[in-house]
PDB file of C-alpha atoms in Angstrom:
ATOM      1  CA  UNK U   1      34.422 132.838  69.656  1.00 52.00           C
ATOM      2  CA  UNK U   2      31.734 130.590  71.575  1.00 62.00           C
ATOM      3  CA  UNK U   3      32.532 132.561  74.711  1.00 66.00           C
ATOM      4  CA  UNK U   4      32.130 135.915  73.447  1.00 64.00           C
ATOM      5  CA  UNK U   5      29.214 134.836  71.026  1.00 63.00           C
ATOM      6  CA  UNK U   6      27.280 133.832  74.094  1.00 66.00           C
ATOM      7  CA  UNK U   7      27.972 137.140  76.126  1.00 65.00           C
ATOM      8  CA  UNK U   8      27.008 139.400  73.175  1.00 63.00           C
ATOM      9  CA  UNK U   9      23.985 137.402  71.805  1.00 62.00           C
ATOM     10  CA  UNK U  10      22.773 135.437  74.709  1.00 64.00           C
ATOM     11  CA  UNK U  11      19.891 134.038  72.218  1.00 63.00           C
ATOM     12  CA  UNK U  12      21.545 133.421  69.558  1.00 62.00           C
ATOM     13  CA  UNK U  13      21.646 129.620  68.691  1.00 56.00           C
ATOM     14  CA  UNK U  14      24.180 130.033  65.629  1.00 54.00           C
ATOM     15  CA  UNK U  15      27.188 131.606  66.055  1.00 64.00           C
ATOM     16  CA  UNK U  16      29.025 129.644  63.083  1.00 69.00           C
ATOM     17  CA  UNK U  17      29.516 132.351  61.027  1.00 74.00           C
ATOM     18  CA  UNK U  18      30.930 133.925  64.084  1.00 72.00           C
ATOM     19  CA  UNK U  19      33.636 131.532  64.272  1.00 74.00           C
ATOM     20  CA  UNK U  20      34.592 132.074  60.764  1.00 77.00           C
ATOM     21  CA  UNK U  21      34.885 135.647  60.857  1.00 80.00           C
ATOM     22  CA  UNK U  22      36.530 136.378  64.247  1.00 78.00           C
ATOM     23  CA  UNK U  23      40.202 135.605  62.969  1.00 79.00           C
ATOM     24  CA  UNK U  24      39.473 138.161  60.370  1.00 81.00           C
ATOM     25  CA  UNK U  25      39.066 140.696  63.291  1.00 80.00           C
ATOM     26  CA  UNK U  26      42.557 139.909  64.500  1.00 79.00           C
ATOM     27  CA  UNK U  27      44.034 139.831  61.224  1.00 76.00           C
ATOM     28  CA  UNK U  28      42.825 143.148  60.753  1.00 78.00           C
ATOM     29  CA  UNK U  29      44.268 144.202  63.775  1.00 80.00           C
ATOM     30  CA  UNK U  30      47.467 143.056  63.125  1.00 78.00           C
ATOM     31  CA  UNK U  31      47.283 144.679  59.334  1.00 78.00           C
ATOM     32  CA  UNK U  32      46.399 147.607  60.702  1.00 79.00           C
ATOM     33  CA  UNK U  33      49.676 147.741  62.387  1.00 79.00           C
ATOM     34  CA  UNK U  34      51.542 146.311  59.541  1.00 77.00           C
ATOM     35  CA  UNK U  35      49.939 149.191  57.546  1.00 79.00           C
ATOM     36  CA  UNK U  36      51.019 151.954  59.934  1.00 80.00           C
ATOM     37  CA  UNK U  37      54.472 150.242  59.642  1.00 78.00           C
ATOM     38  CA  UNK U  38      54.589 150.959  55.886  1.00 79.00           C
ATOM     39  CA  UNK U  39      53.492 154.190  56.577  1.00 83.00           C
ATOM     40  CA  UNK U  40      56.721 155.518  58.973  1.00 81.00           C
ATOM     41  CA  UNK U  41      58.670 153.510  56.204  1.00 78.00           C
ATOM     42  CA  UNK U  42      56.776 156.016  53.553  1.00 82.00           C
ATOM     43  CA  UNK U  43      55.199 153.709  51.866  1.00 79.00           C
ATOM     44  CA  UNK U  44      51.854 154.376  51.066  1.00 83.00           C
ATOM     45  CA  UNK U  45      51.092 152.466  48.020  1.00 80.00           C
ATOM     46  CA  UNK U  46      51.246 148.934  49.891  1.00 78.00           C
ATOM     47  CA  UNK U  47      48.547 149.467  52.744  1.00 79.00           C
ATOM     48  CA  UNK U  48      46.370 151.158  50.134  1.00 80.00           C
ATOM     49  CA  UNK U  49      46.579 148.220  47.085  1.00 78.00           C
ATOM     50  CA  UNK U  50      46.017 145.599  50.283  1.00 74.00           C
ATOM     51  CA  UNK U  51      42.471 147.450  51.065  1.00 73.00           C
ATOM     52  CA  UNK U  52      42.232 146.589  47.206  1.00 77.00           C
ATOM     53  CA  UNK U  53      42.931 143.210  47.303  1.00 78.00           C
ATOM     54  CA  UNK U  54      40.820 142.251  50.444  1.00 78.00           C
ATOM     55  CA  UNK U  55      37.936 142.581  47.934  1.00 82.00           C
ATOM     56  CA  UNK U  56      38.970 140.070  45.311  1.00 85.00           C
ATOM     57  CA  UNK U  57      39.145 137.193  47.177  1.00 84.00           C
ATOM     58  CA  UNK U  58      35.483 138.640  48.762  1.00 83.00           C
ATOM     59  CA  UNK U  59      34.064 139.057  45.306  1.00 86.00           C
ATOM     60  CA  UNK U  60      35.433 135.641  43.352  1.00 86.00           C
ATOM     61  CA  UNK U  61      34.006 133.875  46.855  1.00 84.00           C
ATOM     62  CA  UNK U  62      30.141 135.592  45.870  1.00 80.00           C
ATOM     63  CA  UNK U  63      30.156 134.685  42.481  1.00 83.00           C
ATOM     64  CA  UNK U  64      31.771 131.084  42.475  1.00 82.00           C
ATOM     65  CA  UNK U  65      29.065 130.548  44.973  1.00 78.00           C
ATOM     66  CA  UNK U  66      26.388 132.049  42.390  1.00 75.00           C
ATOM     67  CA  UNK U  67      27.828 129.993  39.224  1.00 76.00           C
ATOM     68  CA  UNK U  68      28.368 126.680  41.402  1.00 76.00           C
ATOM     69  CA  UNK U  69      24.924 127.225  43.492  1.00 68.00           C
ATOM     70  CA  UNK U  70      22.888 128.749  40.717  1.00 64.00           C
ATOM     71  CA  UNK U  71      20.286 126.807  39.671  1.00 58.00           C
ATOM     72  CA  UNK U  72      18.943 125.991  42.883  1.00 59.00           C
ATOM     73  CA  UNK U  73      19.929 129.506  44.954  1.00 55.00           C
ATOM     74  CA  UNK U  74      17.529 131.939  42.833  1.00 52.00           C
ATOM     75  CA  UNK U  75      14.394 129.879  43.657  1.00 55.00           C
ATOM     76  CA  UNK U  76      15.465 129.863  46.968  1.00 54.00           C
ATOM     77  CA  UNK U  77      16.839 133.263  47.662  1.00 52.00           C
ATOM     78  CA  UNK U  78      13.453 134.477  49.955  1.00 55.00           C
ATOM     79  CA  UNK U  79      13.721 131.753  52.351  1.00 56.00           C
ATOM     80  CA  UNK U  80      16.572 130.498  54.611  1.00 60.00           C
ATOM     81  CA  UNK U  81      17.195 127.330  53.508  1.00 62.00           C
ATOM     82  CA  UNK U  82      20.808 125.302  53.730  1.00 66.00           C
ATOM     83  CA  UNK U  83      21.484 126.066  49.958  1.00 62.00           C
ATOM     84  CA  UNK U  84      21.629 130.275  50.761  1.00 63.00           C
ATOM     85  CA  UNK U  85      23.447 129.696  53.969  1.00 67.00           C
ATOM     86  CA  UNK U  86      26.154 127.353  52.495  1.00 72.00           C
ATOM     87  CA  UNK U  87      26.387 130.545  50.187  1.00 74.00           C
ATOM     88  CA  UNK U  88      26.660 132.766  52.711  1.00 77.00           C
ATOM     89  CA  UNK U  89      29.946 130.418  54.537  1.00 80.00           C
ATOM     90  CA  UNK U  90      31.275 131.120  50.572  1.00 80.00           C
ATOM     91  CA  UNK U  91      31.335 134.527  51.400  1.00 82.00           C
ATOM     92  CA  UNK U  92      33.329 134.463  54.578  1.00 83.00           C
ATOM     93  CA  UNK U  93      35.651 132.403  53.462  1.00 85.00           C
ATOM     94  CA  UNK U  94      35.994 134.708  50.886  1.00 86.00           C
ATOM     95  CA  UNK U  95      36.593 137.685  53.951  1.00 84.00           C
ATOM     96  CA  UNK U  96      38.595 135.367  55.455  1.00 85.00           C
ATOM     97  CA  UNK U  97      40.820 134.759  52.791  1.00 85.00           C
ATOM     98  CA  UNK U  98      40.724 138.576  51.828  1.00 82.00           C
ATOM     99  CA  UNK U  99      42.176 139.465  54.982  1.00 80.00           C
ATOM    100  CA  UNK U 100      44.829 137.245  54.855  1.00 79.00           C
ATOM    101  CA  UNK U 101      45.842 137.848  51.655  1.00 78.00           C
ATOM    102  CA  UNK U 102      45.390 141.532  51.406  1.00 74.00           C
ATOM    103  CA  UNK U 103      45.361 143.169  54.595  1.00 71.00           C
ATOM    104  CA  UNK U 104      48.028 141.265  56.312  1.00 71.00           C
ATOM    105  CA  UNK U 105      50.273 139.596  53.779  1.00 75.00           C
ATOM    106  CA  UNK U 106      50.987 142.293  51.663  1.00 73.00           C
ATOM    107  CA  UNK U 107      51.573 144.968  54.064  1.00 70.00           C
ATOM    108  CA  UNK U 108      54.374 142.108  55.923  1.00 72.00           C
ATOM    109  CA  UNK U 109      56.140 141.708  52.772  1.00 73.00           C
ATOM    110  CA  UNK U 110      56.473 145.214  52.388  1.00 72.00           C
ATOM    111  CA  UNK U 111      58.192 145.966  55.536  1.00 69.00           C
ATOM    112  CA  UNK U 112      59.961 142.760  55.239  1.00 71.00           C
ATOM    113  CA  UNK U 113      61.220 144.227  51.433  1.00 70.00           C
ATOM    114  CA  UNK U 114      62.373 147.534  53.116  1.00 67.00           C
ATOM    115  CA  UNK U 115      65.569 148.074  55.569  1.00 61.00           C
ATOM    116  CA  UNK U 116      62.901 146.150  57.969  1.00 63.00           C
ATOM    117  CA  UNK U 117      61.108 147.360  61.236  1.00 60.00           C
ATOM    118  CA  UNK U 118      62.482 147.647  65.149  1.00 66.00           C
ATOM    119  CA  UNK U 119      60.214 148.526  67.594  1.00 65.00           C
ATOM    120  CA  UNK U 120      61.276 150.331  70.253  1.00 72.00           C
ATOM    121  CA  UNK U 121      59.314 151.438  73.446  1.00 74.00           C
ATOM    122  CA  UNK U 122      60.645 154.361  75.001  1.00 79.00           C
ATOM    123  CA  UNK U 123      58.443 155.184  78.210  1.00 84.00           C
ATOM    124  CA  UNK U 124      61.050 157.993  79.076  1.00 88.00           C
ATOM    125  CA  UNK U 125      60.231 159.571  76.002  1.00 85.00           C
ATOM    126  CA  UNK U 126      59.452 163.796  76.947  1.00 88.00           C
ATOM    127  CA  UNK U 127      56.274 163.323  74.356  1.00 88.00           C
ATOM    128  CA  UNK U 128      54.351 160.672  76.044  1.00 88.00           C
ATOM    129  CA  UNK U 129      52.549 162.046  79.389  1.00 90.00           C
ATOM    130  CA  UNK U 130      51.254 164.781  76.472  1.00 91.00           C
ATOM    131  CA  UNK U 131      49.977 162.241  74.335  1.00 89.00           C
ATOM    132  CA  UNK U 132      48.325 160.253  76.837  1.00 90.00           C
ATOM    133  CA  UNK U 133      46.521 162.891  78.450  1.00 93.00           C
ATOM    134  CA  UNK U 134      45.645 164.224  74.799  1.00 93.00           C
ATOM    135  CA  UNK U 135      44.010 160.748  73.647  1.00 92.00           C
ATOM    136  CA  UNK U 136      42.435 159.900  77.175  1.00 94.00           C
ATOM    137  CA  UNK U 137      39.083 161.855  75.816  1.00 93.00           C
ATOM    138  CA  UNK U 138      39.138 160.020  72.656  1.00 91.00           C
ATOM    139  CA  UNK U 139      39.733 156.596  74.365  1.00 91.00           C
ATOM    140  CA  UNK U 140      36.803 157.355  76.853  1.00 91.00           C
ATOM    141  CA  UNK U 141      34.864 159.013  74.119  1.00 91.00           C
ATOM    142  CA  UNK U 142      34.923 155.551  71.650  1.00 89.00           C
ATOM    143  CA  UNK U 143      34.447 152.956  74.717  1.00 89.00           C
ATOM    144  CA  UNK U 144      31.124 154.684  75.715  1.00 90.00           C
ATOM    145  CA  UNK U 145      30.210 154.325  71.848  1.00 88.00           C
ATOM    146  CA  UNK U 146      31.387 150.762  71.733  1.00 86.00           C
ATOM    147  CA  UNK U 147      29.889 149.739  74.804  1.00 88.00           C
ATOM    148  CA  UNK U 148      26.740 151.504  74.350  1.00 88.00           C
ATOM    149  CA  UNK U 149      26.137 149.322  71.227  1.00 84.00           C
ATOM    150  CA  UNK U 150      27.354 146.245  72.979  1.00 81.00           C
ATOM    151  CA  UNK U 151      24.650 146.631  75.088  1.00 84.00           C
ATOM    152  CA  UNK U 152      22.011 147.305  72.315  1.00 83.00           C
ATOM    153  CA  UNK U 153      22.604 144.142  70.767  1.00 79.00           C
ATOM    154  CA  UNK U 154      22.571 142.296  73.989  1.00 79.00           C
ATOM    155  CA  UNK U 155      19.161 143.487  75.289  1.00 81.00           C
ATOM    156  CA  UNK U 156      17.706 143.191  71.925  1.00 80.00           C
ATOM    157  CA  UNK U 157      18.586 139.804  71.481  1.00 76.00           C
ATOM    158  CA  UNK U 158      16.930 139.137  74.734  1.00 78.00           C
ATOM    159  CA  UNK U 159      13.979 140.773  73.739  1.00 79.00           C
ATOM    160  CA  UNK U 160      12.910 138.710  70.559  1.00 73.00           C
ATOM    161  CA  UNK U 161      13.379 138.804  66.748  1.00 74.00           C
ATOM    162  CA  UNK U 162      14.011 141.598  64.805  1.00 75.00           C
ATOM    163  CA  UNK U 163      14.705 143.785  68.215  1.00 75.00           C
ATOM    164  CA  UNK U 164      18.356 144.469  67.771  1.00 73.00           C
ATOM    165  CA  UNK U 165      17.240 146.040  63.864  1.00 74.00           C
ATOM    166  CA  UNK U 166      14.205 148.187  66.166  1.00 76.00           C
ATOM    167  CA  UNK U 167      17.006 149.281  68.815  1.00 71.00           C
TER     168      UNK U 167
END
């Protein structure tokens, strides 16, 4: 995460929170799949109650921080001071944990539960040149979108605070 933390925010001296939360992006990857997975098994309750449960963990995170952090936090909500940043790590955890839990546990336990899951590649399959040159716009279409913002945020953290929010 330091790596790609320096390329997208060249001026960015943090980068800790970062850290924390990049796993979840590759959890939720892999969840996604796992999801889709219940889905050709026709099961649609799983990936839908693991959306629900990525929340909990994200919620009881927030307000353990509030009830442990209180007294101090509210007089110090306006500023950025260690006490609202070490609530702010609470939180991610709490995303962290969320997506673990809910997005990628539940969804393997499901498939795991059923008659299971073989993948199987089939590049001779009659369906696949069509599909390929169907999604090729959409693939192009999303990179310029992804990129485009990619480059926002790396200009504007080059040109000073608050430029990223004015871009």
């Amino acid at each position: 995460a330091d790596f790609s933390n320096r390329i997208l925010f060249p001026n960015n001296k943090g980068g800790d929170m970062t850290r924390l939360l990049f796993p979840y992006v590759i959890g939720l990857t892999l969840a996604a799949v796992m999801m889709g997975a219940c889905h050709t098994l026709r099961n649609f309750a799983v990936p839908s109650f693991g959306s629900v449960v990525l929340n909990i963990p994200m919620i009881a995170a927030g307000a353990a921080a509030i009830f442990i952090l209180q007294p101090q936090l509210v007089s110090e909500l306006e500023t950025k001071s260690p006490l609202v940043m070490r609530s702010a790590y609470w939180l991610c955890w709490g995303v962290l944990a969320g997506a673990l839990l809910g997005n990628l546990l539940i969804p393997y336990l499901a498939v795991r539960q059923g008659e299971g899951l073989r993948l199987r590649v089939s590049w001779s399959h009659p369906g696949l040149p069509r599909f390929c040159v169907l999604a090729l716009p959409l693939m192009v279409g999303q990179s310029l979108v992804v990129l485009d913002e990619q480059l926002v945020r790396v200009f504007g953290s080059l040109a000073g605070v608050g430029a990223i929010s004015w871009l």
